[in-house]
CSV table of C-alpha atoms in Angstrom, one decimal:
chain,number,residue,atom,x,y,z
R,1,MET,CA,6.7,25.2,16.1
R,2,SER,CA,5.3,21.7,16.0
R,3,GLN,CA,4.3,20.2,19.3
R,4,GLU,CA,3.4,16.8,20.7
R,5,ILE,CA,-0.1,16.6,22.0
R,6,LYS,CA,-1.9,13.9,23.9
R,7,LEU,CA,-5.6,13.7,23.0
R,8,SER,CA,-8.6,11.6,23.9
R,9,THR,CA,-11.7,10.8,21.9
R,10,PRO,CA,-14.4,12.0,21.3
R,11,PHE,CA,-13.1,15.3,20.1
R,12,GLN,CA,-14.5,18.7,21.2
R,13,GLU,CA,-14.1,21.7,18.9
R,14,GLU,CA,-11.4,23.0,21.2
R,15,ASP,CA,-9.3,19.9,20.7
R,16,VAL,CA,-9.4,20.4,17.0
R,17,LEU,CA,-8.6,24.1,17.2
R,18,LYS,CA,-5.4,23.6,19.1
R,19,LEU,CA,-4.0,21.3,16.4
R,20,ARG,CA,-1.7,22.7,13.7
R,21,THR,CA,-0.3,21.1,10.7
R,22,GLY,CA,3.0,19.3,11.6
R,23,ASP,CA,2.0,18.6,15.3
R,24,LYS,CA,2.4,15.1,16.6
R,25,VAL,CA,-0.6,13.6,18.3
R,26,LEU,CA,-0.7,10.6,20.6
R,27,LEU,CA,-4.4,9.5,20.5
R,28,SER,CA,-6.2,7.5,23.1
R,29,GLY,CA,-9.8,6.3,23.4
R,30,ARG,CA,-12.3,4.9,20.9
R,31,ILE,CA,-12.0,5.4,17.2
R,32,TYR,CA,-14.0,3.8,14.4
R,33,ALA,CA,-12.5,1.8,11.5
R,34,ALA,CA,-14.3,2.4,8.2
R,35,ARG,CA,-13.0,2.3,4.6
R,36,ASP,CA,-14.5,2.3,1.1
R,37,ALA,CA,-17.4,-0.1,1.4
R,38,ALA,CA,-18.4,0.9,4.9
R,39,HIS,CA,-18.6,4.6,4.0
R,40,LYS,CA,-20.8,3.8,1.0
R,41,ARG,CA,-23.1,1.6,3.0
R,42,LEU,CA,-23.3,3.9,6.1
R,43,LEU,CA,-24.3,6.9,4.0
R,44,GLN,CA,-26.9,4.8,2.2
R,45,ASP,CA,-28.3,3.6,5.5
R,46,LEU,CA,-28.5,7.1,6.8
R,47,ASP,CA,-30.4,8.2,3.7
R,48,GLN,CA,-32.9,5.4,4.4
R,49,GLY,CA,-33.4,6.9,7.8
R,50,MET,CA,-31.5,4.3,9.7
R,51,GLU,CA,-29.4,5.1,12.7
R,52,ALA,CA,-25.6,5.2,12.6
R,53,PRO,CA,-24.0,2.3,14.5
R,54,PHE,CA,-22.0,4.7,16.7
R,55,ASN,CA,-22.3,8.3,17.8
R,56,LEU,CA,-20.9,10.4,15.0
R,57,GLN,CA,-20.6,13.6,17.2
R,58,GLY,CA,-16.9,14.3,17.7
R,59,ALA,CA,-16.0,10.8,16.5
R,60,VAL,CA,-12.7,10.0,14.9
R,61,LEU,CA,-12.6,7.7,11.8
R,62,TYR,CA,-9.7,5.5,10.9
R,63,TYR,CA,-9.3,4.3,7.3
R,64,VAL,CA,-8.1,0.8,7.9
R,65,GLY,CA,-8.9,-2.7,6.8
R,66,PRO,CA,-6.9,-4.9,9.3
R,67,THR,CA,-5.6,-8.4,8.8
R,68,PRO,CA,-7.4,-11.0,10.8
R,69,ALA,CA,-6.4,-11.2,14.5
R,70,PRO,CA,-4.2,-14.3,15.1
R,71,PRO,CA,-4.9,-16.2,18.3
R,72,GLY,CA,-3.9,-14.2,21.4
R,73,ARG,CA,-4.1,-10.8,19.7
R,74,VAL,CA,-6.9,-8.3,19.5
R,75,ILE,CA,-6.2,-7.3,15.9
R,76,GLY,CA,-3.8,-8.1,13.1
R,77,SER,CA,-1.6,-5.7,11.1
R,78,ALA,CA,-3.5,-2.4,11.1
R,79,GLY,CA,-1.9,0.6,9.3
R,80,PRO,CA,-3.8,3.3,7.3
R,81,THR,CA,-5.1,3.0,3.8
R,82,THR,CA,-5.1,5.8,1.1
R,83,SER,CA,-7.4,8.5,2.3
R,84,SER,CA,-8.2,10.1,-1.1
R,85,ARG,CA,-10.5,7.2,-1.9
R,86,MET,CA,-12.8,8.4,0.9
R,87,ASP,CA,-12.8,12.0,-0.4
R,88,ALA,CA,-16.1,11.6,-2.1
R,89,TYR,CA,-17.8,10.7,1.3
R,90,THR,CA,-15.7,12.9,3.7
R,91,PRO,CA,-17.4,16.3,3.4
R,92,ARG,CA,-20.7,14.7,4.4
R,93,MET,CA,-19.1,12.8,7.3
R,94,HIS,CA,-17.8,16.0,8.7
R,95,VAL,CA,-21.2,17.7,8.3
R,96,LEU,CA,-22.6,14.8,10.3
R,97,GLY,CA,-20.3,15.4,13.2
R,98,ILE,CA,-17.0,13.5,12.5
R,99,LYS,CA,-14.2,15.7,13.9
R,100,ALA,CA,-11.2,13.8,12.5
R,101,THR,CA,-10.1,11.2,10.0
R,102,ILE,CA,-7.0,9.1,10.0
R,103,GLY,CA,-5.3,7.8,6.9
R,104,LYS,CA,-2.4,8.3,4.6
R,105,GLY,CA,-1.8,10.5,1.5
R,106,ARG,CA,-3.4,13.7,0.4
R,107,ARG,CA,-6.9,15.0,0.5
R,108,SER,CA,-8.9,16.8,-2.2
R,109,GLU,CA,-9.3,20.6,-2.2
R,110,GLU,CA,-13.0,20.1,-1.3
R,111,VAL,CA,-12.1,18.0,1.8
R,112,ARG,CA,-9.6,20.6,2.9
R,113,ARG,CA,-12.2,23.4,2.5
R,114,VAL,CA,-14.7,21.4,4.6
R,115,LEU,CA,-12.1,20.9,7.3
R,116,ARG,CA,-12.0,24.7,7.7
R,117,GLU,CA,-15.7,25.1,7.5
R,118,GLN,CA,-16.6,22.3,9.9
R,119,LYS,CA,-13.6,22.8,12.2
R,120,ALA,CA,-12.2,19.3,11.7
R,121,VAL,CA,-8.7,17.7,11.1
R,122,TYR,CA,-7.1,15.1,8.9
R,123,LEU,CA,-4.4,13.1,10.7
R,124,GLY,CA,-1.7,10.9,9.0
R,125,ALA,CA,-0.5,7.6,10.3
R,126,THR,CA,2.6,6.0,8.8
R,127,GLY,CA,1.6,3.8,5.9
R,128,GLY,CA,2.9,0.3,5.8
R,129,ALA,CA,3.7,0.3,9.6
R,130,GLY,CA,0.8,-2.1,10.3
R,131,ALA,CA,2.7,-4.3,12.8
R,132,LEU,CA,4.0,-1.3,14.7
R,133,LEU,CA,0.6,0.5,14.9
R,134,SER,CA,-1.3,-2.7,15.9
R,135,ARG,CA,0.6,-2.5,19.2
R,136,CYS,CA,-1.3,0.7,20.0
R,137,ILE,CA,-4.7,-1.0,19.5
R,138,THR,CA,-5.9,-2.6,22.7
R,139,GLY,CA,-9.4,-3.5,21.7
R,140,SER,CA,-11.4,-4.3,18.6
R,141,ARG,CA,-15.0,-5.3,18.0
R,142,VAL,CA,-17.2,-5.2,14.9
R,143,LEU,CA,-20.1,-2.8,15.2
R,144,ALA,CA,-21.7,-3.2,11.8
R,145,TYR,CA,-21.5,-4.8,8.4
R,146,GLN,CA,-19.8,-8.0,9.5
R,147,ASP,CA,-20.4,-9.4,6.0
R,148,LEU,CA,-17.8,-6.9,4.7
R,149,ASP,CA,-15.2,-8.7,6.7
R,150,THR,CA,-12.0,-6.5,6.7
R,151,GLU,CA,-14.2,-3.6,5.5
R,152,ALA,CA,-16.7,-3.9,8.4
R,153,ILE,CA,-17.1,-0.9,10.8
R,154,ARG,CA,-15.1,-1.6,13.9
R,155,GLU,CA,-14.8,0.1,17.2
R,156,LEU,CA,-11.1,0.2,18.1
R,157,GLU,CA,-9.6,1.1,21.5
R,158,VAL,CA,-6.3,2.9,21.0
R,159,GLN,CA,-3.6,3.9,23.4
R,160,ASP,CA,-1.1,6.6,22.4
R,161,PHE,CA,-1.6,6.0,18.7
R,162,PRO,CA,1.1,8.0,16.9
R,163,LEU,CA,-0.2,10.5,14.3
R,164,LEU,CA,0.8,13.7,12.5
R,165,VAL,CA,-1.6,16.6,11.7
R,166,VAL,CA,-1.6,16.7,7.9
R,167,ASN,CA,-4.5,19.2,7.4
R,168,ASP,CA,-5.6,21.3,10.3
R,169,ALA,CA,-8.7,23.5,10.6
R,170,TYR,CA,-6.9,26.5,9.3
R,171,GLY,CA,-5.9,25.4,5.8
R,172,GLY,CA,-2.5,24.0,6.7
R,173,GLU,CA,-0.9,21.3,4.5
R,174,LEU,CA,1.9,19.0,5.5
R,175,TYR,CA,2.8,17.3,2.3
R,176,ALA,CA,5.6,18.8,0.4
R,177,THR,CA,4.0,18.1,-3.0
R,178,ALA,CA,0.4,18.7,-2.2
R,179,ARG,CA,-0.2,21.3,-4.9
R,180,LEU,CA,1.3,19.3,-7.8
U,1,MET,CA,11.5,-35.8,-18.6
U,2,ARG,CA,11.3,-34.4,-15.0
U,3,SER,CA,7.9,-34.6,-13.4
U,4,ILE,CA,6.5,-32.5,-10.6
U,5,ASP,CA,3.3,-33.2,-8.7
U,6,VAL,CA,1.4,-29.9,-8.4
U,7,ARG,CA,0.6,-30.7,-4.8
U,8,GLU,CA,4.2,-29.7,-4.1
U,9,VAL,CA,3.4,-26.3,-5.8
U,10,THR,CA,0.4,-25.8,-3.5
U,11,GLY,CA,2.5,-26.5,-0.4
U,12,GLN,CA,5.3,-24.2,-1.5
U,13,VAL,CA,2.9,-21.4,-2.5
U,14,ALA,CA,1.0,-21.6,0.9
U,15,ARG,CA,4.3,-21.2,2.7
U,16,MET,CA,5.8,-18.4,0.5
U,17,VAL,CA,2.7,-16.2,0.6
U,18,VAL,CA,2.9,-16.1,4.4
U,19,GLU,CA,6.7,-15.7,4.6
U,20,ALA,CA,6.7,-12.9,2.0
U,21,ASN,CA,4.1,-10.9,3.9
U,22,ILE,CA,6.0,-11.1,7.2
U,23,GLY,CA,9.6,-10.7,6.3
U,24,LEU,CA,10.9,-7.7,4.6
U,25,PRO,CA,13.6,-8.7,2.0
U,26,ARG,CA,17.2,-8.0,3.1
U,27,ASP,CA,17.9,-5.6,0.2
U,28,VAL,CA,14.9,-3.5,1.0
U,29,PHE,CA,15.7,-3.4,4.8
U,30,ALA,CA,19.3,-2.3,3.9
U,31,ALA,CA,18.0,0.4,1.6
U,32,LEU,CA,15.6,1.8,4.2
U,33,ARG,CA,18.5,1.9,6.8
U,34,LYS,CA,20.7,3.7,4.3
U,35,ALA,CA,17.9,6.1,3.5
U,36,ARG,CA,17.5,6.9,7.2
U,37,GLU,CA,21.2,7.6,7.5
U,38,ASN,CA,21.1,10.0,4.6
U,39,GLU,CA,17.8,11.8,5.3
U,40,ASP,CA,18.0,15.4,6.6
U,41,ASN,CA,14.3,15.9,7.2
U,42,PRO,CA,13.7,15.0,10.9
U,43,SER,CA,10.0,13.9,10.2
U,44,GLY,CA,11.3,11.8,7.3
U,45,ARG,CA,14.0,10.2,9.4
U,46,GLU,CA,11.5,9.4,12.2
U,47,ILE,CA,9.2,7.7,9.6
U,48,LEU,CA,12.1,5.7,8.2
U,49,GLY,CA,12.9,4.6,11.8
U,50,GLN,CA,9.3,3.5,12.3
U,51,LEU,CA,9.5,1.4,9.1
U,52,LEU,CA,12.7,-0.3,10.3
U,53,GLU,CA,11.1,-0.9,13.7
U,54,ASN,CA,7.9,-2.2,11.9
U,55,ALA,CA,10.0,-4.7,9.9
U,56,ARG,CA,11.6,-5.9,13.1
U,57,LEU,CA,8.3,-6.2,15.0
U,58,ALA,CA,6.6,-8.0,12.1
U,59,ARG,CA,9.1,-10.8,12.4
U,60,GLU,CA,9.0,-10.8,16.2
U,61,MET,CA,5.2,-10.8,16.4
U,62,ASN,CA,4.8,-13.0,13.3
U,63,LEU,CA,2.4,-10.4,11.9
U,64,PRO,CA,2.2,-9.0,8.3
U,65,LEU,CA,4.3,-5.9,7.7
U,66,CYS,CA,1.3,-4.2,6.3
U,67,GLN,CA,-2.4,-4.8,6.6
U,68,ASP,CA,-2.6,-4.8,2.8
U,69,THR,CA,-1.4,-8.3,2.1
U,70,GLY,CA,-2.1,-7.7,-1.5
U,71,LEU,CA,-3.4,-9.2,-4.6
U,72,ALA,CA,-1.2,-12.3,-5.1
U,73,VAL,CA,0.9,-11.8,-8.2
U,74,PHE,CA,3.0,-14.7,-9.6
U,75,PHE,CA,5.5,-14.9,-12.4
U,76,VAL,CA,6.1,-18.6,-13.1
U,77,GLU,CA,8.9,-19.9,-15.4
U,78,MET,CA,8.3,-23.4,-16.5
U,79,GLY,CA,11.0,-25.5,-18.1
U,80,GLN,CA,9.9,-27.1,-21.3
U,81,GLU,CA,11.4,-30.3,-20.1
U,82,CYS,CA,9.3,-30.3,-16.9
U,83,ARG,CA,6.1,-32.2,-16.9
U,84,LEU,CA,3.4,-31.3,-14.4
U,85,ARG,CA,1.0,-33.8,-12.8
U,86,GLY,CA,-2.1,-31.8,-12.2
U,87,ASP,CA,-3.5,-28.3,-12.9
U,88,LEU,CA,-0.8,-25.7,-12.2
U,89,TYR,CA,-3.2,-22.7,-12.0
U,90,GLN,CA,-5.5,-24.5,-9.6
U,91,ALA,CA,-2.5,-25.6,-7.5
U,92,ILE,CA,-1.3,-22.0,-7.2
U,93,ASN,CA,-4.7,-20.7,-6.3
U,94,ASP,CA,-5.1,-23.5,-3.7
U,95,GLY,CA,-1.8,-22.5,-2.2
U,96,VAL,CA,-3.0,-18.8,-2.0
U,97,SER,CA,-6.2,-19.8,-0.4
U,98,GLN,CA,-4.5,-22.0,2.2
U,99,GLY,CA,-1.7,-19.6,2.9
U,100,TYR,CA,-3.9,-16.5,3.3
U,101,ALA,CA,-6.2,-18.5,5.7
U,102,GLN,CA,-3.4,-20.1,7.8
U,103,GLY,CA,-1.3,-17.0,7.9
U,104,TYR,CA,-4.1,-14.7,9.0
U,105,LEU,CA,-3.5,-12.6,5.9
U,106,ARG,CA,-6.2,-10.1,4.7
U,107,LYS,CA,-8.4,-11.2,1.8
U,108,SER,CA,-8.4,-8.3,-0.6
U,109,VAL,CA,-9.9,-9.6,-3.8
U,110,CYS,CA,-13.4,-8.9,-4.9
U,111,ASN,CA,-15.7,-8.9,-7.9
U,112,PRO,CA,-15.1,-5.7,-9.8
U,113,LEU,CA,-18.8,-5.1,-10.4
U,114,SER,CA,-20.6,-6.3,-7.3
U,115,ARG,CA,-17.5,-5.6,-5.1
U,116,LYS,CA,-18.2,-8.9,-3.3
U,117,ASN,CA,-15.1,-10.3,-1.7
U,118,THR,CA,-14.1,-13.7,-3.0
U,119,GLY,CA,-13.3,-14.7,0.6
U,120,ASP,CA,-9.9,-16.4,0.1
U,121,ASN,CA,-7.8,-13.9,-1.9
U,122,THR,CA,-8.1,-15.9,-5.1
U,123,PRO,CA,-7.9,-15.8,-8.0
U,124,ALA,CA,-4.2,-14.9,-8.1
U,125,SER,CA,-2.7,-13.0,-11.0
U,126,ILE,CA,-0.5,-15.6,-12.7
U,127,HIS,CA,1.9,-15.0,-15.5
U,128,LEU,CA,3.4,-18.1,-17.1
U,129,ASP,CA,6.5,-18.2,-19.3
U,130,LEU,CA,7.9,-21.2,-21.0
U,131,VAL,CA,11.7,-21.4,-20.7
U,132,PRO,CA,14.4,-24.0,-21.5
U,133,GLY,CA,15.3,-26.5,-18.9
U,134,ASP,CA,13.4,-28.7,-16.5
U,135,ARG,CA,12.9,-26.5,-13.5
U,136,LEU,CA,9.8,-24.8,-12.3
U,137,LYS,CA,10.5,-21.3,-10.9
U,138,ILE,CA,7.8,-19.5,-9.0
U,139,ARG,CA,8.2,-15.9,-8.0
U,140,PHE,CA,5.5,-14.2,-5.8
U,141,MET,CA,4.7,-10.7,-4.9
U,142,PRO,CA,1.7,-9.5,-2.7
U,143,LYS,CA,0.8,-6.2,-4.5
U,144,GLY,CA,-0.8,-3.6,-2.4
U,145,GLY,CA,-3.7,-1.6,-3.8
U,146,GLY,CA,-2.6,1.9,-2.7
U,147,SER,CA,0.6,1.9,-4.8
U,148,GLU,CA,-1.0,0.0,-7.7
U,149,ASN,CA,-3.7,2.7,-8.0
U,150,MET,CA,-0.9,5.3,-8.5
U,151,SER,CA,0.5,3.4,-11.5
U,152,GLY,CA,-0.1,4.4,-15.1
U,153,LEU,CA,0.3,3.7,-18.8
U,154,ALA,CA,1.0,6.2,-21.6
U,155,MET,CA,0.8,5.3,-25.3
U,156,LEU,CA,3.4,7.8,-26.4
U,157,THR,CA,4.5,8.1,-30.0
U,158,PRO,CA,8.0,8.3,-31.5
U,159,SER,CA,8.1,12.1,-31.6
U,160,HIS,CA,7.7,12.2,-27.8
U,161,GLY,CA,11.0,10.3,-27.7
U,162,LEU,CA,13.1,9.6,-24.6
U,163,GLU,CA,12.2,13.1,-23.2
U,164,GLY,CA,8.5,12.2,-23.3
U,165,VAL,CA,9.3,8.9,-21.4
U,166,LYS,CA,11.2,10.8,-18.7
U,167,GLU,CA,8.4,13.4,-18.4
U,168,PHE,CA,5.7,10.8,-18.0
U,169,VAL,CA,7.7,8.9,-15.3
U,170,LEU,CA,8.3,12.1,-13.3
U,171,GLN,CA,4.7,13.2,-13.7
U,172,ARG,CA,3.4,9.9,-12.4
U,173,VAL,CA,5.7,9.9,-9.4
U,174,ALA,CA,4.9,13.5,-8.6
U,175,VAL,CA,1.1,13.0,-8.9
U,176,ALA,CA,1.4,9.9,-6.7
U,177,GLY,CA,3.2,12.0,-4.1
U,178,PRO,CA,2.6,10.7,-0.6
U,179,ASN,CA,-0.2,8.3,-1.6
U,180,PRO,CA,1.8,5.1,-2.5
U,181,CYS,CA,3.7,4.9,0.8
U,182,PRO,CA,7.1,6.3,-0.4
U,183,PRO,CA,10.0,5.6,-0.3
U,184,GLY,CA,9.1,2.7,-2.6
U,185,ILE,CA,10.4,1.2,-5.9
U,186,ILE,CA,9.5,2.5,-9.3
U,187,GLY,CA,9.1,-0.2,-12.0
U,188,ILE,CA,9.1,1.0,-15.5
U,189,GLY,CA,8.3,-0.8,-18.8
U,190,ILE,CA,9.2,0.9,-22.0
U,191,GLY,CA,8.2,-0.5,-25.4
U,192,GLY,CA,6.2,-3.6,-26.3
U,193,SER,CA,2.5,-3.2,-26.8
U,194,PHE,CA,-0.5,-1.8,-24.8
U,195,ASP,CA,-0.5,-5.1,-22.8
U,196,GLN,CA,3.2,-5.7,-22.6
U,197,ALA,CA,4.5,-2.4,-21.2
U,198,PRO,CA,2.7,-2.7,-17.8
U,199,LEU,CA,3.9,-6.3,-17.5
U,200,LEU,CA,7.5,-5.2,-18.1
U,201,ALA,CA,7.0,-2.6,-15.4
U,202,LYS,CA,5.8,-5.2,-12.9
U,203,LYS,CA,8.6,-7.6,-13.9
U,204,ALA,CA,11.1,-4.8,-13.2
U,205,LEU,CA,9.8,-4.7,-9.6
U,206,PHE,CA,10.9,-8.3,-9.0
U,207,ARG,CA,14.6,-7.3,-9.6
U,208,SER,CA,16.7,-7.1,-6.5
U,209,LEU,CA,17.6,-3.5,-5.6
U,210,ASP,CA,21.3,-4.2,-6.2
U,211,ASP,CA,20.7,-5.9,-9.5
U,212,ILE,CA,22.5,-4.3,-12.4
U,213,HIS,CA,20.8,-4.2,-15.8
U,214,GLN,CA,22.8,-5.9,-18.6
U,215,ASP,CA,22.1,-3.1,-21.1
U,216,GLN,CA,24.3,0.0,-20.6
U,217,GLU,CA,21.7,2.3,-22.2
U,218,VAL,CA,19.0,1.0,-19.8
U,219,ARG,CA,21.4,1.3,-16.9
U,220,ASP,CA,22.2,4.9,-17.7
U,221,LEU,CA,18.5,5.8,-18.0
U,222,GLU,CA,17.8,4.1,-14.7
U,223,ALA,CA,20.5,6.2,-13.0
U,224,GLU,CA,19.3,9.4,-14.6
U,225,LEU,CA,15.6,8.9,-13.7
U,226,PHE,CA,16.5,7.8,-10.2
U,227,GLU,CA,18.3,11.1,-9.8
U,228,SER,CA,15.4,13.1,-11.3
U,229,VAL,CA,12.8,11.3,-9.1
U,230,ASN,CA,14.9,12.1,-6.1
U,231,SER,CA,15.0,15.8,-6.9
U,232,LEU,CA,11.2,16.0,-6.6
U,233,GLY,CA,11.6,16.3,-2.8
U,234,ILE,CA,8.7,14.0,-1.9
U,235,GLY,CA,10.5,12.3,1.0
U,236,PRO,CA,9.3,9.5,3.2
U,237,MET,CA,5.5,9.3,3.3
U,238,GLY,CA,5.5,12.6,1.4
U,239,MET,CA,6.9,14.6,4.3
U,240,GLY,CA,9.6,16.2,2.1
U,241,GLY,CA,13.2,15.2,2.0
U,242,LYS,CA,15.5,13.4,-0.3
U,243,THR,CA,14.2,9.8,0.0
U,244,PRO,CA,11.3,9.4,-2.5
U,245,CYS,CA,12.3,6.0,-3.7
U,246,LEU,CA,14.6,3.1,-2.8
U,247,GLY,CA,15.2,2.0,-6.4
U,248,LEU,CA,14.1,2.5,-10.0
U,249,LYS,CA,14.2,-0.4,-12.4
U,250,ILE,CA,13.5,-0.4,-16.1
U,251,GLU,CA,12.7,-3.2,-18.5
U,252,THR,CA,12.3,-2.7,-22.3
U,253,ALA,CA,10.9,-4.6,-25.2
U,254,PRO,CA,10.9,-3.8,-29.0
U,255,CYS,CA,7.7,-1.9,-30.1
U,256,HIS,CA,5.9,-0.9,-33.2
U,257,ILE,CA,7.5,1.8,-35.3
U,258,ALA,CA,4.5,4.0,-34.6
U,259,SER,CA,4.4,3.5,-30.9
U,260,LEU,CA,6.3,4.2,-27.7
U,261,PRO,CA,4.3,2.7,-24.8
U,262,VAL,CA,5.6,3.5,-21.3
U,263,ALA,CA,4.2,2.1,-18.1
U,264,VAL,CA,5.0,3.0,-14.5
U,265,ASN,CA,4.2,0.5,-11.8
U,266,ILE,CA,4.7,2.0,-8.3
U,267,GLN,CA,5.6,-0.3,-5.4
U,268,CYS,CA,5.4,0.8,-1.7
U,269,HIS,CA,8.3,0.5,0.7
U,270,ALA,CA,6.9,-2.9,1.8
U,271,ALA,CA,8.5,-4.4,-1.3
U,272,ARG,CA,7.8,-8.0,-0.5
U,273,HIS,CA,8.7,-10.9,-2.7
U,274,LYS,CA,9.7,-14.5,-2.5
U,275,GLU,CA,11.0,-17.0,-5.0
U,276,VAL,CA,11.2,-20.8,-5.1
U,277,SER,CA,12.7,-23.2,-7.6
U,278,LEU,CA,11.4,-26.7,-7.9
């Protein structure tokens, strides 16, 4: 039976292990916004021996490129982008300590295997619900790669951010057509 | 001859890019509401509820419906008896630049090689058609990258026939699965040439969901494919269920006797568009 679980970041291994595909998660705490360009640059920087702009251990990544914050708001529209574009980088991110990623759409076979090996999860947010999801974001600041604008790495403060467990650490798969 | 100052175009474009990104068209909202009523899958129903709530909140908060405020796509019909004072392409791009800045919209356009962002969401993709009359009609759609990436073109040949066309459409929608934010709209272009078929598919996405195609044969094919796509069981955001798309529209054009191009352009549920006639 799927359940509704409240979780806070950073994740411990036991947080991940209690999640099953289909569970609803209300996430609070700090998460890190990074999409295509930020992943590429972050891994290049790490290769050069530079330090990551945030602690990767137990961290949760959110694949998002928000719209600019209008006056009086901390962030603009901020829904998930398609996760599969990050598949090339994700296995390494999990090996580095990332415990969960948030996005939309399916992941590659390799990512799903790494989730089992590294005991991590992939969480889905509702795509195209950017205005709705922005209400759960209470803080936002750019941590790195300001020049990438919407693709910069941001630290986001979230409160009861609504998610579904798509791929758990046990090989579970939520999408009806995942194997097509 | 009627004369239009392109500065008027810039002003209208700046206004419509913002409005389109915030307000979900009425036909799409109605289709989402109907989908929620008909959906049996509880997760699917909940997601459709979130999308309806999102549309309401976007208007209330004056925020874009989706953070992907798109590549700016324009279809412009210019009357042959209309004379423009100024550069139309520049005027549209100026409107995009102004609207995306003033409306706090995301700038999602970059150089394909260096990946450097152009900074103001230009250049727009502008398709210009010359038509009879003296009006200037501008239709705008902010096209999101996620659904665009799931689109495709097949250069089929006559032996593939209509069956091949149907197979390709179903295969594209199935492979796309949860990625393009279903339930969306499927635009299909059949015929023409390598360059025309995708353009027909994109044009099809501009049709209102309740629009009925004039050609009975096309109408029948739309109904049949809509049914088949529904039976894939993708459901809202790929959660399973009977709502994989809100509409399926086909446009056709004559093609070479050796060819049968077919293009599928997928549109997410945030099917935003605006139109203005000057």
